[in-house]
mmCIF file of C-alpha atoms in Angstrom:
data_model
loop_
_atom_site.group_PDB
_atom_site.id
_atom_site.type_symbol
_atom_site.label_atom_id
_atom_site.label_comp_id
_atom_site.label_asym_id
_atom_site.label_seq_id
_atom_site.Cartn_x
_atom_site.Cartn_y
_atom_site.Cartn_z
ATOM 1 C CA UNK A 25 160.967 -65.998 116.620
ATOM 2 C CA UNK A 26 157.422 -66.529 117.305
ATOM 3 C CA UNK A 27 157.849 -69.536 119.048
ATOM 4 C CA UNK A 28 159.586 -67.096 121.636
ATOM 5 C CA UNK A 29 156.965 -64.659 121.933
ATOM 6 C CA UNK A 30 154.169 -67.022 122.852
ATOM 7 C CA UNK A 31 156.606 -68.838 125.660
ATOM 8 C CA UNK A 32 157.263 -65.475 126.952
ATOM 9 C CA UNK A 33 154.075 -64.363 127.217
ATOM 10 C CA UNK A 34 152.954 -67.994 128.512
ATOM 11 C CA UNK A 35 155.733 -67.139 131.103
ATOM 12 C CA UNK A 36 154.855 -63.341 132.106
ATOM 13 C CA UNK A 37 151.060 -65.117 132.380
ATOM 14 C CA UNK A 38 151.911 -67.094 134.877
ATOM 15 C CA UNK A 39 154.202 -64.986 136.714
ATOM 16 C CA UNK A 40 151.427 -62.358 137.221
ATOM 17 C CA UNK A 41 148.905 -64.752 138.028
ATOM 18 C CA UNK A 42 151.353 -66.620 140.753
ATOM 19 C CA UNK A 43 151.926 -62.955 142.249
ATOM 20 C CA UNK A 44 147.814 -62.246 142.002
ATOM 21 C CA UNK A 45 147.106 -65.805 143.679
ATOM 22 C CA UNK A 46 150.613 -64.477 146.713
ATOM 23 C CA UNK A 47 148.316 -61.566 147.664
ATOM 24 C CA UNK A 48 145.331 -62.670 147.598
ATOM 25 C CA UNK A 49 145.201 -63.782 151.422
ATOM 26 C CA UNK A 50 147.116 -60.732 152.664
ATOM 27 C CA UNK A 51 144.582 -58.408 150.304
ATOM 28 C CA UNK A 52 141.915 -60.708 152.906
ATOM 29 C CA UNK A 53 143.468 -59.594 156.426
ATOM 30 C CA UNK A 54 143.828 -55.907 155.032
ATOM 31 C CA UNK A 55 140.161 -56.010 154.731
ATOM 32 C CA UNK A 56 139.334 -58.046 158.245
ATOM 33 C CA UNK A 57 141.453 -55.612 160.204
ATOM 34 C CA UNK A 58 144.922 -57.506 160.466
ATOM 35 C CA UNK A 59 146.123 -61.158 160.803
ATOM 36 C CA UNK A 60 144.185 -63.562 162.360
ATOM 37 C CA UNK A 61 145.054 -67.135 163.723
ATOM 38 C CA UNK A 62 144.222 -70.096 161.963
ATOM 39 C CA UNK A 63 143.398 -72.115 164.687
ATOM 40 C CA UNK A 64 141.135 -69.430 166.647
ATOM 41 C CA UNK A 65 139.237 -70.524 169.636
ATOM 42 C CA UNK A 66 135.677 -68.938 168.710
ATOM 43 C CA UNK A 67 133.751 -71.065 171.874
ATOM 44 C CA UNK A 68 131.104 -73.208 171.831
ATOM 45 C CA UNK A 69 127.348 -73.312 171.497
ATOM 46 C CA UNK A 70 126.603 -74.304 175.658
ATOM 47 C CA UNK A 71 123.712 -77.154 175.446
ATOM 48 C CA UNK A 72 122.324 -79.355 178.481
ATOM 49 C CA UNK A 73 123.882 -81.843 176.859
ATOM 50 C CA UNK A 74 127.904 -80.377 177.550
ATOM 51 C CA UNK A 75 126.672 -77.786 179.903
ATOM 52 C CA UNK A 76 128.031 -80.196 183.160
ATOM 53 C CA UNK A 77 131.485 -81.162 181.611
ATOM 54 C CA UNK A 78 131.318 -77.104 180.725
ATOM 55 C CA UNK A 79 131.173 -76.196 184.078
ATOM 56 C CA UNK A 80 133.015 -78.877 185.784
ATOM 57 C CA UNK A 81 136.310 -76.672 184.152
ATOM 58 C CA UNK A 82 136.002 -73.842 186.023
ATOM 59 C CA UNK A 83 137.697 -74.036 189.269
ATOM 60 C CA UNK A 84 135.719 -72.485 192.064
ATOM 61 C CA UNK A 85 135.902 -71.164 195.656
ATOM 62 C CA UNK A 86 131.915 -71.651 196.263
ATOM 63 C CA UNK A 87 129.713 -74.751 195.836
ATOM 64 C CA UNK A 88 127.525 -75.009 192.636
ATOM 65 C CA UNK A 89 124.341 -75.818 193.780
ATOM 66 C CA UNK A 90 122.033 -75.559 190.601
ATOM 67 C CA UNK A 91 122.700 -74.291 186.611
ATOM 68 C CA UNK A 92 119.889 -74.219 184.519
ATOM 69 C CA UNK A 93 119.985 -73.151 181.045
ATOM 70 C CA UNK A 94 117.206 -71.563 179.119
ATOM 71 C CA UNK A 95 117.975 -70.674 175.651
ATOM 72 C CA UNK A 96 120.607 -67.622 175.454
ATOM 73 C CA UNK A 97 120.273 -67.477 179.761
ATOM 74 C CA UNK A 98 122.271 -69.161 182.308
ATOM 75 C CA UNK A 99 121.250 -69.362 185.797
ATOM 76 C CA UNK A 100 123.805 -70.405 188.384
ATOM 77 C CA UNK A 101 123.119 -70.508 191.980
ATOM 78 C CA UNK A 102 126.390 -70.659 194.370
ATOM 79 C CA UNK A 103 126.584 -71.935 197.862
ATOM 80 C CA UNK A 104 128.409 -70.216 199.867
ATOM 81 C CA UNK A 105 129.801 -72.330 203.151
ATOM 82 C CA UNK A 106 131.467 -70.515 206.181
ATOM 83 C CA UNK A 107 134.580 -71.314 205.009
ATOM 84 C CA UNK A 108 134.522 -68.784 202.086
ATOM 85 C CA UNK A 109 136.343 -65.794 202.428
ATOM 86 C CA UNK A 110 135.074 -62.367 200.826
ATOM 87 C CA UNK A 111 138.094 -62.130 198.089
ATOM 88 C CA UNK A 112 136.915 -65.736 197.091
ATOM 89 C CA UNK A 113 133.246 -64.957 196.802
ATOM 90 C CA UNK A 114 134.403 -62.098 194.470
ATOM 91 C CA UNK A 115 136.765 -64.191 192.598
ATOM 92 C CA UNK A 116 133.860 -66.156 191.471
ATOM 93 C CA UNK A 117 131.670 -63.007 190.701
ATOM 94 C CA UNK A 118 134.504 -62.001 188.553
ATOM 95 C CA UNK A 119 135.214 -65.384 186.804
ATOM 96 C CA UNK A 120 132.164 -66.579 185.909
ATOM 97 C CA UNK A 121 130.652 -64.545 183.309
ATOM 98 C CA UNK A 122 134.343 -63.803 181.747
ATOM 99 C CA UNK A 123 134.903 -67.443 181.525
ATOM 100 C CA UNK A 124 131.251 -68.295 180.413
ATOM 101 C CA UNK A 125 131.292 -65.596 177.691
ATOM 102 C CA UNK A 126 134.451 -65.864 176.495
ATOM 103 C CA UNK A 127 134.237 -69.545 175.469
ATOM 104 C CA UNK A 128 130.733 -69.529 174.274
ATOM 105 C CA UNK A 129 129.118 -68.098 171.628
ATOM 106 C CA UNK A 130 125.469 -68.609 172.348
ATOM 107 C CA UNK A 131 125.148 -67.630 176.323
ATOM 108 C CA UNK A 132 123.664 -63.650 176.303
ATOM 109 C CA UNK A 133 122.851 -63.324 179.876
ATOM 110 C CA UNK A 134 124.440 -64.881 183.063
ATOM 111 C CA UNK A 135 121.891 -64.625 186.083
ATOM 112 C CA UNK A 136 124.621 -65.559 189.482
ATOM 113 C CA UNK A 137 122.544 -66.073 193.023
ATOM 114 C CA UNK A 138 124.791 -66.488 196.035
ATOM 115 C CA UNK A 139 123.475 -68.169 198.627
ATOM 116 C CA UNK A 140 124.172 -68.559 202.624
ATOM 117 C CA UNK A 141 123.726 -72.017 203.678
ATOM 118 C CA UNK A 142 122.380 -72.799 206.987
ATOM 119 C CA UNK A 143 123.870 -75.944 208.638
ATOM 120 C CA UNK A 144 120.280 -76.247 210.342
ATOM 121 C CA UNK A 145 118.198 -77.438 207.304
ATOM 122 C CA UNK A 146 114.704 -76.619 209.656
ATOM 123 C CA UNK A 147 115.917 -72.847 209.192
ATOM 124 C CA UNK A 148 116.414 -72.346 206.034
ATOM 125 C CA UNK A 149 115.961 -75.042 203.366
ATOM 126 C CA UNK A 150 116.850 -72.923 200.421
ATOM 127 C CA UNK A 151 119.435 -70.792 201.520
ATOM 128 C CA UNK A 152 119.207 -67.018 202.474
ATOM 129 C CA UNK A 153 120.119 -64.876 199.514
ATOM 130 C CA UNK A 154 123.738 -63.225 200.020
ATOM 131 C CA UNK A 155 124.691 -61.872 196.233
ATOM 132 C CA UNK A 156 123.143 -61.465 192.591
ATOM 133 C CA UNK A 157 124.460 -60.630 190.077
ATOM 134 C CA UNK A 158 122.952 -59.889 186.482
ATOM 135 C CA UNK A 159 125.963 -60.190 183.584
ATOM 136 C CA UNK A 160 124.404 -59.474 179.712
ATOM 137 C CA UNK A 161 127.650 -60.041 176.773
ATOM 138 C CA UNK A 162 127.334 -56.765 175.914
ATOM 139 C CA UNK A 163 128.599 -55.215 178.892
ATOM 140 C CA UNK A 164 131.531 -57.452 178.765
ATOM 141 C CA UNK A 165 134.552 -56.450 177.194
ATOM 142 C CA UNK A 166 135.714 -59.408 174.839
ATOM 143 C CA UNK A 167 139.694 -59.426 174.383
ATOM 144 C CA UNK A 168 140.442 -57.558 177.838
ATOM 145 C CA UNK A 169 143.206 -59.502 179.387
ATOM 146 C CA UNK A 170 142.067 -61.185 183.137
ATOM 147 C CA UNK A 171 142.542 -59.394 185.744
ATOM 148 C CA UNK A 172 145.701 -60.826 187.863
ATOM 149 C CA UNK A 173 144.624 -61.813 191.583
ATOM 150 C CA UNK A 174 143.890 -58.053 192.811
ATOM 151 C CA UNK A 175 142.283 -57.135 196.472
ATOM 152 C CA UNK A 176 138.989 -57.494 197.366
ATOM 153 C CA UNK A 177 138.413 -53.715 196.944
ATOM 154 C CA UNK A 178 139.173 -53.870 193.522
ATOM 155 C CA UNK A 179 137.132 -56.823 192.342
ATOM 156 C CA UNK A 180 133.937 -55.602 193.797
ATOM 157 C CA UNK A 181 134.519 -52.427 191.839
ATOM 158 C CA UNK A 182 135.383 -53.521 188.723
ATOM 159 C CA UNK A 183 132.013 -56.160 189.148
ATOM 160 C CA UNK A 184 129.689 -53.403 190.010
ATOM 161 C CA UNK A 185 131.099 -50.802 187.111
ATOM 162 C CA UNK A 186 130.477 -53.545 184.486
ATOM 163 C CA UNK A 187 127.439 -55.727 185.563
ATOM 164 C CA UNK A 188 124.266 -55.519 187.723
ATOM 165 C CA UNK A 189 124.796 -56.494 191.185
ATOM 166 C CA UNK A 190 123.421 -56.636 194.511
ATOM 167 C CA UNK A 191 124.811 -57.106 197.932
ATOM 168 C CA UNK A 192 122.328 -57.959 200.499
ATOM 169 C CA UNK A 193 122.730 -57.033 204.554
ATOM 170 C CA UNK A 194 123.457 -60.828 204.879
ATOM 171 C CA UNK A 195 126.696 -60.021 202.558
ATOM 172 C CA UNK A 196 127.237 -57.289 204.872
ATOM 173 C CA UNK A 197 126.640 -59.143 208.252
ATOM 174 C CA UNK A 198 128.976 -62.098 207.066
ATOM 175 C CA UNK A 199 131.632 -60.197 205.387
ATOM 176 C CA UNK A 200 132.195 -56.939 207.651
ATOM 177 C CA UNK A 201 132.774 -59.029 210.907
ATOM 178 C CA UNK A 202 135.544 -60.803 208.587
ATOM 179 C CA UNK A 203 137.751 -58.155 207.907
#
């Protein structure tokens, strides 16, 4: 008889501890707010070292013409050729800074010049400034789905309600006669 007692107590042990050891991961995602995936794209730390194979990802309507990184600050100046159409320009506006802070963890500030490039180099060797546009993380909104392709109207709006940004008279000059 007491033989019995001390394998069914060995066996309610183990039972409760198999049940503790069952919840323990769920008592985990209570606590974090809900499930999370196991396999969780958090980003990447953006370095000079990946910052070209980075950038080469992102498909584009304007030329990049220069990115320079400086700590927690990305600088990225755009060319933008004749051929580029206002909804394009936009476009890139729009998808830089959600794909740059989405899938990195270090970049804080996104610093965007657009610039008009004269085919006479004697005129302007730099390129006259079109756009800028000033992005910090905070004022993005992590977890927002992407916007699908909207109109021009709309991309401008939702650009200027969530980041600095500044349309010169060139923007005006080369994109009013457009529409």
């Amino acid at each position: 008889m007491n033989w019995t007692r001390r394998i069914l107590a060995a066996l309610l042990l183990s039972v409760a501890i198999t049940a503790g050891l069952t919840l323990l991961p769920h008592l985990d995602s209570a606590q974090q707010g809900g499930l999370q995936p196991a396999f969780l794209n958090k980003g990447e730390d953006l370095t000079d070292r990946n910052i070209v194979d980075f950038m080469t990802k992102m498909q584009m309507h304007m030329r990049i013409r220069k990115v320079e990184l400086n700590r927690s600050i990305v600088s990225i100046d755009l060319s933008a050729n004749a051929g580029v159409a206002k909804a394009d320009a936009l476009q890139d506006l729009y998808e830089l800074p959600q794909y740059i802070f989405a899938h990195t963890t270090n970049i804080n500030q996104i610093f965007v010049r657009v610039l008009d490039m004269n085919p006479d180099p004697a005129k302007s060797a730099g390129g006259s400034l079109v756009a800028a546009l000033d992005a910090k993380r905070d004022s993005w909104m992590p977890g927002t789905p992407r916007m699908a392709p909207v109109s021009a109207d709309e991309l401008s709006q939702y650009i200027q309600s969530h980041y600095h940004v500044t349309f010169t008279a060139k923007w005006d000059q080369r994109f009013k006669a457009a529409e």
